[in-house]
Amino acid sequence: MPLTAYDLTGRTALITGAASGIGRATALLLAEAGASVHCADLDAKGAEQTSADIRDHGGRAQPRALDVSDRAQVAAAVAESVRADGRLDIMANIAGIMHRSTVLDTSDADLDRVLAVNFKGVLYGCQEAARAMIAQGSGGSIVTMTSGAIDTGAPELLCYGAAKAAVYQLTKTLATEVGRHGIRVNAVAPGWIRTPMTDRHIGDGQEAAARTMAQCSPLGRVGEPQDIAHAVLHLASDASAFTTGQLLRPNGGVQMPW
Ligand code: NAP
């Protein structure tokens, strides 16, 4: 029997952070599941590449240059997606940045930048997508990307962890407010995933960090972007039709071992 609950044919998805890592893997997977995918990213060239790769495999995709920390740009991206396909069914808020500084060294500028992208960027995406979905009247699924970093104190990750904890609160709150419109809102909290972000921030220590993470996991390996893309697909699709306000933790069975 075909797995129709995971079939996204006829649906439109807007995915932020689609140029790289988890966002790119999610764009490719949702397109494979049949969605028309709008690939949005600050990295316009990367978004174009993801869209081209989807189209090369017979899927439907369009690139969008987008800075999620700019409310007007997020509103325009949602409006353009609706104009292009006549609808918006899935909003995956995946774009994010990492920042490391100790609590004592954290400046106002550090905090403002991380909150602008990792929290306000998600808030704008949720607000604009929910408004479009309410106007459309056929429900929808909004997915946010938080982190296993919200579960524990982690050295040098105050700004990042605070923004991600706020995203979880946003997810739970919005779910209570838009459920009556048939809109579901859920969060994903990945463990440590091998992506350009973790490459950049761990640098030369990447392989050693990967070995440590793999040893900590009952599954004996590190996470890959596709592991998180599958979690997003589950939450975006009808397979999770009775799931809202929840946090899914694809972390290989391990909390961040700080
Ligand atoms: P990534 O490979 O760096 O991808 C993030 C993408 O977001 C990049 O293309 C980046 O563009 C883009 N971006 C950054 N700021 C943006 C902005 N203001 N507007 C639009 N796009 C912007 O990172 P990733 O590891 O896939 O992370 C994806 C999400 O998962 C993030 O929210 C991250 O916090 C979360 N997460 C990751 C892990 C992990 O272990 N990798 C664990 C937990 C949660 P630029 O390259 O131009 O900056």
mmCIF file of C-alpha atoms and ligand atoms in Angstrom:
data_model
loop_
_atom_site.group_PDB
_atom_site.id
_atom_site.type_symbol
_atom_site.label_atom_id
_atom_site.label_comp_id
_atom_site.label_asym_id
_atom_site.label_seq_id
_atom_site.Cartn_x
_atom_site.Cartn_y
_atom_site.Cartn_z
ATOM 1 C CA MET A 1 0.000 0.000 0.000
ATOM 2 C CA PRO A 2 1.495 3.426 -0.881
ATOM 3 C CA LEU A 3 2.372 5.634 2.088
ATOM 4 C CA THR A 4 -0.116 8.332 1.127
ATOM 5 C CA ALA A 5 0.195 10.122 4.473
ATOM 6 C CA TYR A 6 3.707 11.202 3.463
ATOM 7 C CA ASP A 7 2.679 12.249 -0.051
ATOM 8 C CA LEU A 8 2.998 16.034 -0.448
ATOM 9 C CA THR A 9 1.794 16.213 -4.050
ATOM 10 C CA GLY A 10 -0.165 19.429 -4.606
ATOM 11 C CA ARG A 11 1.291 21.114 -1.521
ATOM 12 C CA THR A 12 3.566 24.129 -1.383
ATOM 13 C CA ALA A 13 6.418 24.448 1.104
ATOM 14 C CA LEU A 14 8.557 27.472 1.969
ATOM 15 C CA ILE A 15 11.862 26.421 3.519
ATOM 16 C CA THR A 16 14.327 28.884 5.041
ATOM 17 C CA GLY A 17 17.997 27.963 5.280
ATOM 18 C CA ALA A 18 17.528 25.864 2.125
ATOM 19 C CA ALA A 19 21.014 26.548 0.748
ATOM 20 C CA SER A 20 22.906 24.392 3.228
ATOM 21 C CA GLY A 21 22.917 21.519 5.693
ATOM 22 C CA ILE A 22 19.570 20.611 7.255
ATOM 23 C CA GLY A 23 17.542 23.124 5.214
ATOM 24 C CA ARG A 24 18.957 21.863 1.921
ATOM 25 C CA ALA A 25 18.330 18.212 2.856
ATOM 26 C CA THR A 26 14.768 19.129 3.862
ATOM 27 C CA ALA A 27 14.112 20.951 0.590
ATOM 28 C CA LEU A 28 15.350 17.961 -1.416
ATOM 29 C CA LEU A 29 13.262 15.500 0.633
ATOM 30 C CA LEU A 30 10.015 17.495 0.605
ATOM 31 C CA ALA A 31 10.372 17.927 -3.158
ATOM 32 C CA GLU A 32 10.923 14.182 -3.491
ATOM 33 C CA ALA A 33 7.695 13.706 -1.519
ATOM 34 C CA GLY A 34 5.915 15.783 -4.175
ATOM 35 C CA ALA A 35 5.821 19.326 -2.759
ATOM 36 C CA SER A 36 6.498 22.463 -4.748
ATOM 37 C CA VAL A 37 9.391 23.886 -2.751
ATOM 38 C CA HIS A 38 10.402 27.525 -2.345
ATOM 39 C CA CYS A 39 14.051 27.472 -1.303
ATOM 40 C CA ALA A 40 14.876 30.613 0.699
ATOM 41 C CA ASP A 41 18.264 31.609 2.081
ATOM 42 C CA LEU A 42 20.582 34.519 2.742
ATOM 43 C CA ASP A 43 22.958 32.610 0.476
ATOM 44 C CA ALA A 44 21.106 33.294 -2.784
ATOM 45 C CA LYS A 45 23.522 31.237 -4.895
ATOM 46 C CA GLY A 46 23.115 28.265 -2.582
ATOM 47 C CA ALA A 47 19.332 28.555 -2.736
ATOM 48 C CA GLU A 48 19.566 28.597 -6.536
ATOM 49 C CA GLN A 49 21.748 25.477 -6.436
ATOM 50 C CA THR A 50 19.287 23.585 -4.219
ATOM 51 C CA SER A 51 16.407 24.579 -6.528
ATOM 52 C CA ALA A 52 18.373 23.538 -9.610
ATOM 53 C CA ASP A 53 19.206 20.170 -8.026
ATOM 54 C CA ILE A 54 15.508 19.590 -7.264
ATOM 55 C CA ARG A 55 14.472 20.487 -10.805
ATOM 56 C CA ASP A 56 17.223 18.260 -12.251
ATOM 57 C CA HIS A 57 15.552 15.358 -10.437
ATOM 58 C CA GLY A 58 12.121 16.210 -11.846
ATOM 59 C CA GLY A 59 10.854 18.175 -8.832
ATOM 60 C CA ARG A 60 9.330 21.639 -8.545
ATOM 61 C CA ALA A 61 11.395 24.376 -6.879
ATOM 62 C CA GLN A 62 12.081 28.099 -6.921
ATOM 63 C CA PRO A 63 14.941 29.970 -5.204
ATOM 64 C CA ARG A 64 14.377 33.055 -3.042
ATOM 65 C CA ALA A 65 17.021 35.386 -1.590
ATOM 66 C CA LEU A 66 15.872 36.054 1.964
ATOM 67 C CA ASP A 67 17.187 37.487 5.213
ATOM 68 C CA VAL A 68 14.841 36.041 7.836
ATOM 69 C CA SER A 69 15.754 38.785 10.304
ATOM 70 C CA ASP A 70 13.973 41.330 8.053
ATOM 71 C CA ARG A 71 10.218 41.133 8.621
ATOM 72 C CA ALA A 72 9.379 42.797 5.281
ATOM 73 C CA GLN A 73 11.500 40.270 3.377
ATOM 74 C CA VAL A 74 9.815 37.356 5.157
ATOM 75 C CA ALA A 75 6.358 38.767 4.389
ATOM 76 C CA ALA A 76 7.347 39.191 0.738
ATOM 77 C CA ALA A 77 8.709 35.626 0.527
ATOM 78 C CA VAL A 78 5.456 34.195 1.897
ATOM 79 C CA ALA A 79 3.388 36.389 -0.438
ATOM 80 C CA GLU A 80 5.492 35.407 -3.452
ATOM 81 C CA SER A 81 5.153 31.696 -2.624
ATOM 82 C CA VAL A 82 1.371 32.072 -2.365
ATOM 83 C CA ARG A 83 1.258 34.089 -5.586
ATOM 84 C CA ALA A 84 3.350 31.519 -7.475
ATOM 85 C CA ASP A 85 1.461 28.389 -6.390
ATOM 86 C CA GLY A 86 -1.845 29.807 -5.164
ATOM 87 C CA ARG A 87 -1.263 28.404 -1.680
ATOM 88 C CA LEU A 88 1.116 27.741 1.217
ATOM 89 C CA ASP A 89 0.782 24.470 3.127
ATOM 90 C CA ILE A 90 4.139 24.031 4.849
ATOM 91 C CA MET A 91 6.502 26.549 6.434
ATOM 92 C CA ALA A 92 9.816 25.112 7.622
ATOM 93 C CA ASN A 93 11.821 27.707 9.598
ATOM 94 C CA ILE A 94 15.298 26.213 9.423
ATOM 95 C CA ALA A 95 17.687 29.140 8.829
ATOM 96 C CA GLY A 96 19.917 29.827 11.793
ATOM 97 C CA ILE A 97 23.347 30.933 12.920
ATOM 98 C CA MET A 98 25.710 29.721 15.607
ATOM 99 C CA HIS A 99 27.495 32.085 17.935
ATOM 100 C CA ARG A 100 29.947 31.234 20.691
ATOM 101 C CA SER A 101 30.856 33.491 23.599
ATOM 102 C CA THR A 102 31.004 32.999 27.327
ATOM 103 C CA VAL A 103 28.317 34.674 29.411
ATOM 104 C CA LEU A 104 30.873 37.167 30.680
ATOM 105 C CA ASP A 105 32.043 38.051 27.167
ATOM 106 C CA THR A 106 28.593 38.300 25.577
ATOM 107 C CA SER A 107 27.934 41.774 24.162
ATOM 108 C CA ASP A 108 24.642 43.458 23.316
ATOM 109 C CA ALA A 109 25.571 43.140 19.651
ATOM 110 C CA ASP A 110 26.094 39.345 19.987
ATOM 111 C CA LEU A 111 22.756 38.905 21.686
ATOM 112 C CA ASP A 112 20.875 41.163 19.272
ATOM 113 C CA ARG A 113 22.251 39.397 16.177
ATOM 114 C CA VAL A 114 21.544 35.859 17.389
ATOM 115 C CA LEU A 115 18.051 36.733 18.610
ATOM 116 C CA ALA A 116 17.336 38.613 15.349
ATOM 117 C CA VAL A 117 18.078 35.578 13.181
ATOM 118 C CA ASN A 118 17.363 32.584 15.428
ATOM 119 C CA PHE A 119 14.303 33.886 17.250
ATOM 120 C CA LYS A 120 12.790 36.892 15.465
ATOM 121 C CA GLY A 121 13.460 35.265 12.081
ATOM 122 C CA VAL A 122 11.409 32.247 13.167
ATOM 123 C CA LEU A 123 8.720 34.467 14.716
ATOM 124 C CA TYR A 124 8.320 36.398 11.446
ATOM 125 C CA GLY A 125 8.146 33.140 9.474
ATOM 126 C CA CYS A 126 5.509 31.733 11.833
ATOM 127 C CA GLN A 127 3.426 34.913 11.817
ATOM 128 C CA GLU A 128 3.444 35.452 8.060
ATOM 129 C CA ALA A 129 2.847 31.774 7.245
ATOM 130 C CA ALA A 130 0.039 31.443 9.806
ATOM 131 C CA ARG A 131 -1.692 34.552 8.413
ATOM 132 C CA ALA A 132 -1.488 33.143 4.877
ATOM 133 C CA MET A 133 -2.741 29.727 6.008
ATOM 134 C CA ILE A 134 -5.643 31.231 7.970
ATOM 135 C CA ALA A 135 -6.661 33.306 4.920
ATOM 136 C CA GLN A 136 -6.419 30.209 2.736
ATOM 137 C CA GLY A 137 -8.664 28.252 5.111
ATOM 138 C CA SER A 138 -7.264 24.768 4.509
ATOM 139 C CA GLY A 139 -4.920 24.381 7.476
ATOM 140 C CA GLY A 140 -1.204 23.809 7.232
ATOM 141 C CA SER A 141 1.919 22.720 9.051
ATOM 142 C CA ILE A 142 4.572 25.014 10.513
ATOM 143 C CA VAL A 143 7.853 23.468 11.639
ATOM 144 C CA THR A 144 10.486 25.262 13.706
ATOM 145 C CA MET A 145 14.097 24.261 14.302
ATOM 146 C CA THR A 146 15.269 24.442 17.879
ATOM 147 C CA SER A 147 18.166 22.419 19.342
ATOM 148 C CA GLY A 148 19.212 19.872 21.920
ATOM 149 C CA ALA A 149 21.109 22.842 23.389
ATOM 150 C CA ILE A 150 17.866 23.919 25.125
ATOM 151 C CA ASP A 151 18.054 20.902 27.427
ATOM 152 C CA THR A 152 21.245 21.705 29.213
ATOM 153 C CA GLY A 153 23.699 24.442 30.020
ATOM 154 C CA ALA A 154 26.344 24.485 27.321
ATOM 155 C CA PRO A 155 29.551 26.516 27.533
ATOM 156 C CA GLU A 156 29.606 29.546 25.212
ATOM 157 C CA LEU A 157 26.111 28.886 23.881
ATOM 158 C CA LEU A 158 24.059 31.341 25.933
ATOM 159 C CA CYS A 159 22.768 33.410 22.980
ATOM 160 C CA TYR A 160 22.145 30.360 20.811
ATOM 161 C CA GLY A 161 20.465 28.330 23.563
ATOM 162 C CA ALA A 162 18.320 31.265 24.713
ATOM 163 C CA ALA A 163 17.078 31.919 21.175
ATOM 164 C CA LYS A 164 16.337 28.227 20.628
ATOM 165 C CA ALA A 165 14.475 27.966 23.967
ATOM 166 C CA ALA A 166 12.395 30.978 22.872
ATOM 167 C CA VAL A 167 11.612 29.213 19.602
ATOM 168 C CA TYR A 168 10.286 26.220 21.555
ATOM 169 C CA GLN A 169 8.069 28.550 23.607
ATOM 170 C CA LEU A 170 6.860 30.232 20.414
ATOM 171 C CA THR A 171 6.047 26.820 18.920
ATOM 172 C CA LYS A 172 3.962 25.685 21.895
ATOM 173 C CA THR A 173 2.169 29.026 22.188
ATOM 174 C CA LEU A 174 1.327 29.392 18.494
ATOM 175 C CA ALA A 175 0.039 25.800 18.405
ATOM 176 C CA THR A 176 -2.579 26.695 21.019
ATOM 177 C CA GLU A 177 -3.663 29.775 19.060
ATOM 178 C CA VAL A 178 -3.986 28.450 15.489
ATOM 179 C CA GLY A 179 -5.082 24.851 16.026
ATOM 180 C CA ARG A 180 -8.715 25.821 15.471
ATOM 181 C CA HIS A 181 -7.727 26.832 11.923
ATOM 182 C CA GLY A 182 -6.325 23.354 11.289
ATOM 183 C CA ILE A 183 -2.774 24.655 11.499
ATOM 184 C CA ARG A 184 -0.271 22.476 13.344
ATOM 185 C CA VAL A 185 2.959 23.888 14.803
ATOM 186 C CA ASN A 186 5.786 21.618 15.918
ATOM 187 C CA ALA A 187 9.481 21.896 16.699
ATOM 188 C CA VAL A 188 12.481 19.720 15.912
ATOM 189 C CA ALA A 189 15.416 19.635 18.344
ATOM 190 C CA PRO A 190 18.339 17.956 16.575
ATOM 191 C CA GLY A 191 21.310 16.621 18.421
ATOM 192 C CA TRP A 192 24.744 17.241 16.923
ATOM 193 C CA ILE A 193 24.466 17.014 13.126
ATOM 194 C CA ARG A 194 27.359 17.084 10.681
ATOM 195 C CA THR A 195 26.710 20.235 8.561
ATOM 196 C CA PRO A 196 28.660 23.259 7.308
ATOM 197 C CA MET A 197 27.556 25.031 10.537
ATOM 198 C CA THR A 198 29.189 22.469 12.808
ATOM 199 C CA ASP A 199 32.184 22.285 10.469
ATOM 200 C CA ARG A 200 32.691 26.035 10.776
ATOM 201 C CA HIS A 201 32.337 26.165 14.533
ATOM 202 C CA ILE A 202 34.299 23.115 15.501
ATOM 203 C CA GLY A 203 36.862 23.472 12.740
ATOM 204 C CA ASP A 204 39.857 21.180 13.092
ATOM 205 C CA GLY A 205 38.197 19.416 15.998
ATOM 206 C CA GLN A 206 35.310 18.208 13.802
ATOM 207 C CA GLU A 207 36.487 14.609 13.447
ATOM 208 C CA ALA A 208 37.299 14.289 17.149
ATOM 209 C CA ALA A 209 33.905 15.795 18.014
ATOM 210 C CA ALA A 210 32.195 13.403 15.607
ATOM 211 C CA ARG A 211 33.921 10.432 17.265
ATOM 212 C CA THR A 212 32.862 11.633 20.734
ATOM 213 C CA MET A 213 29.257 12.132 19.627
ATOM 214 C CA ALA A 214 29.189 8.720 17.926
ATOM 215 C CA GLN A 215 30.528 7.050 21.076
ATOM 216 C CA CYS A 216 27.818 8.724 23.169
ATOM 217 C CA SER A 217 25.013 7.509 20.938
ATOM 218 C CA PRO A 218 23.451 4.064 21.386
ATOM 219 C CA LEU A 219 23.303 4.066 17.570
ATOM 220 C CA GLY A 220 27.086 4.530 17.347
ATOM 221 C CA ARG A 221 27.058 7.242 14.705
ATOM 222 C CA VAL A 222 26.628 10.992 14.290
ATOM 223 C CA GLY A 223 23.566 12.611 12.781
ATOM 224 C CA GLU A 224 23.389 13.645 9.139
ATOM 225 C CA PRO A 225 21.148 16.365 7.628
ATOM 226 C CA GLN A 226 18.864 13.706 6.114
ATOM 227 C CA ASP A 227 18.058 12.429 9.626
ATOM 228 C CA ILE A 228 16.549 15.817 10.446
ATOM 229 C CA ALA A 229 14.911 16.219 7.035
ATOM 230 C CA HIS A 230 12.937 13.030 7.698
ATOM 231 C CA ALA A 231 11.741 14.430 11.032
ATOM 232 C CA VAL A 232 10.572 17.604 9.234
ATOM 233 C CA LEU A 233 8.821 15.525 6.562
ATOM 234 C CA HIS A 234 6.958 13.639 9.284
ATOM 235 C CA LEU A 235 5.777 16.867 10.924
ATOM 236 C CA ALA A 236 4.972 18.538 7.580
ATOM 237 C CA SER A 237 2.872 15.642 6.322
ATOM 238 C CA ASP A 238 -0.487 14.103 7.222
ATOM 239 C CA ALA A 239 1.427 11.308 8.999
ATOM 240 C CA SER A 240 1.484 13.673 11.995
ATOM 241 C CA ALA A 241 -2.098 14.961 11.550
ATOM 242 C CA PHE A 242 -2.845 14.661 15.303
ATOM 243 C CA THR A 243 0.469 16.144 16.464
ATOM 244 C CA THR A 244 0.788 19.796 17.433
ATOM 245 C CA GLY A 245 2.748 21.844 19.959
ATOM 246 C CA GLN A 246 5.277 19.021 20.237
ATOM 247 C CA LEU A 247 9.048 18.701 20.173
ATOM 248 C CA LEU A 248 10.636 15.889 18.162
ATOM 249 C CA ARG A 249 14.179 14.998 19.184
ATOM 250 C CA PRO A 250 16.227 13.297 16.447
ATOM 251 C CA ASN A 251 19.432 13.088 18.491
ATOM 252 C CA GLY A 252 20.628 9.501 18.163
ATOM 253 C CA GLY A 253 19.447 8.862 21.699
ATOM 254 C CA VAL A 254 21.908 11.218 23.314
ATOM 255 C CA GLN A 255 21.745 14.660 24.854
ATOM 256 C CA MET A 256 24.592 17.050 24.007
ATOM 257 C CA PRO A 257 27.507 15.697 26.100
ATOM 258 C CA TRP A 258 28.945 18.997 27.269
HETATM 259 P P1 NAP B 1 24.042 25.612 8.006
HETATM 260 O O1 NAP B 1 24.596 24.483 7.232
HETATM 261 O O2 NAP B 1 24.928 26.739 8.370
HETATM 262 O O3 NAP B 1 22.749 26.181 7.249
HETATM 263 C C1 NAP B 1 22.083 27.326 7.714
HETATM 264 C C2 NAP B 1 21.646 28.149 6.519
HETATM 265 O O4 NAP B 1 20.904 29.290 7.014
HETATM 266 C C3 NAP B 1 22.842 28.711 5.721
HETATM 267 O O5 NAP B 1 22.624 28.571 4.333
HETATM 268 C C4 NAP B 1 22.848 30.163 6.133
HETATM 269 O O6 NAP B 1 23.375 31.029 5.147
HETATM 270 C C5 NAP B 1 21.368 30.430 6.314
HETATM 271 N N1 NAP B 1 21.146 31.667 7.051
HETATM 272 C C6 NAP B 1 21.883 32.209 8.058
HETATM 273 N N2 NAP B 1 21.377 33.384 8.443
HETATM 274 C C7 NAP B 1 20.291 33.592 7.663
HETATM 275 C C8 NAP B 1 19.361 34.648 7.562
HETATM 276 N N3 NAP B 1 19.449 35.745 8.337
HETATM 277 N N4 NAP B 1 18.356 34.551 6.658
HETATM 278 C C9 NAP B 1 18.264 33.474 5.855
HETATM 279 N N5 NAP B 1 19.135 32.443 5.881
HETATM 280 C C10 NAP B 1 20.142 32.516 6.775
HETATM 281 O O7 NAP B 1 23.425 25.094 9.395
HETATM 282 P P2 NAP B 1 22.656 23.745 9.803
HETATM 283 O O8 NAP B 1 23.546 22.998 10.719
HETATM 284 O O9 NAP B 1 22.054 23.077 8.630
HETATM 285 O O10 NAP B 1 21.522 24.388 10.729
HETATM 286 C C11 NAP B 1 20.161 24.524 10.299
HETATM 287 C C12 NAP B 1 19.308 24.790 11.529
HETATM 288 O O11 NAP B 1 19.388 23.670 12.408
HETATM 289 C C13 NAP B 1 19.752 26.008 12.337
HETATM 290 O O12 NAP B 1 18.613 26.691 12.816
HETATM 291 C C14 NAP B 1 20.525 25.383 13.482
HETATM 292 O O13 NAP B 1 20.538 26.213 14.615
HETATM 293 C C15 NAP B 1 19.738 24.106 13.709
HETATM 294 N N6 NAP B 1 20.482 23.066 14.413
HETATM 295 C C16 NAP B 1 21.627 22.547 13.885
HETATM 296 C C17 NAP B 1 22.322 21.550 14.585
HETATM 297 C C18 NAP B 1 23.590 20.943 14.056
HETATM 298 O O14 NAP B 1 24.229 20.188 14.822
HETATM 299 N N7 NAP B 1 23.973 21.204 12.818
HETATM 300 C C19 NAP B 1 21.823 21.082 15.827
HETATM 301 C C20 NAP B 1 20.655 21.645 16.322
HETATM 302 C C21 NAP B 1 19.985 22.627 15.608
HETATM 303 P P3 NAP B 1 24.915 31.515 5.298
HETATM 304 O O15 NAP B 1 25.728 30.271 5.104
HETATM 305 O O16 NAP B 1 25.058 32.533 4.196
HETATM 306 O O17 NAP B 1 25.048 32.088 6.683
#
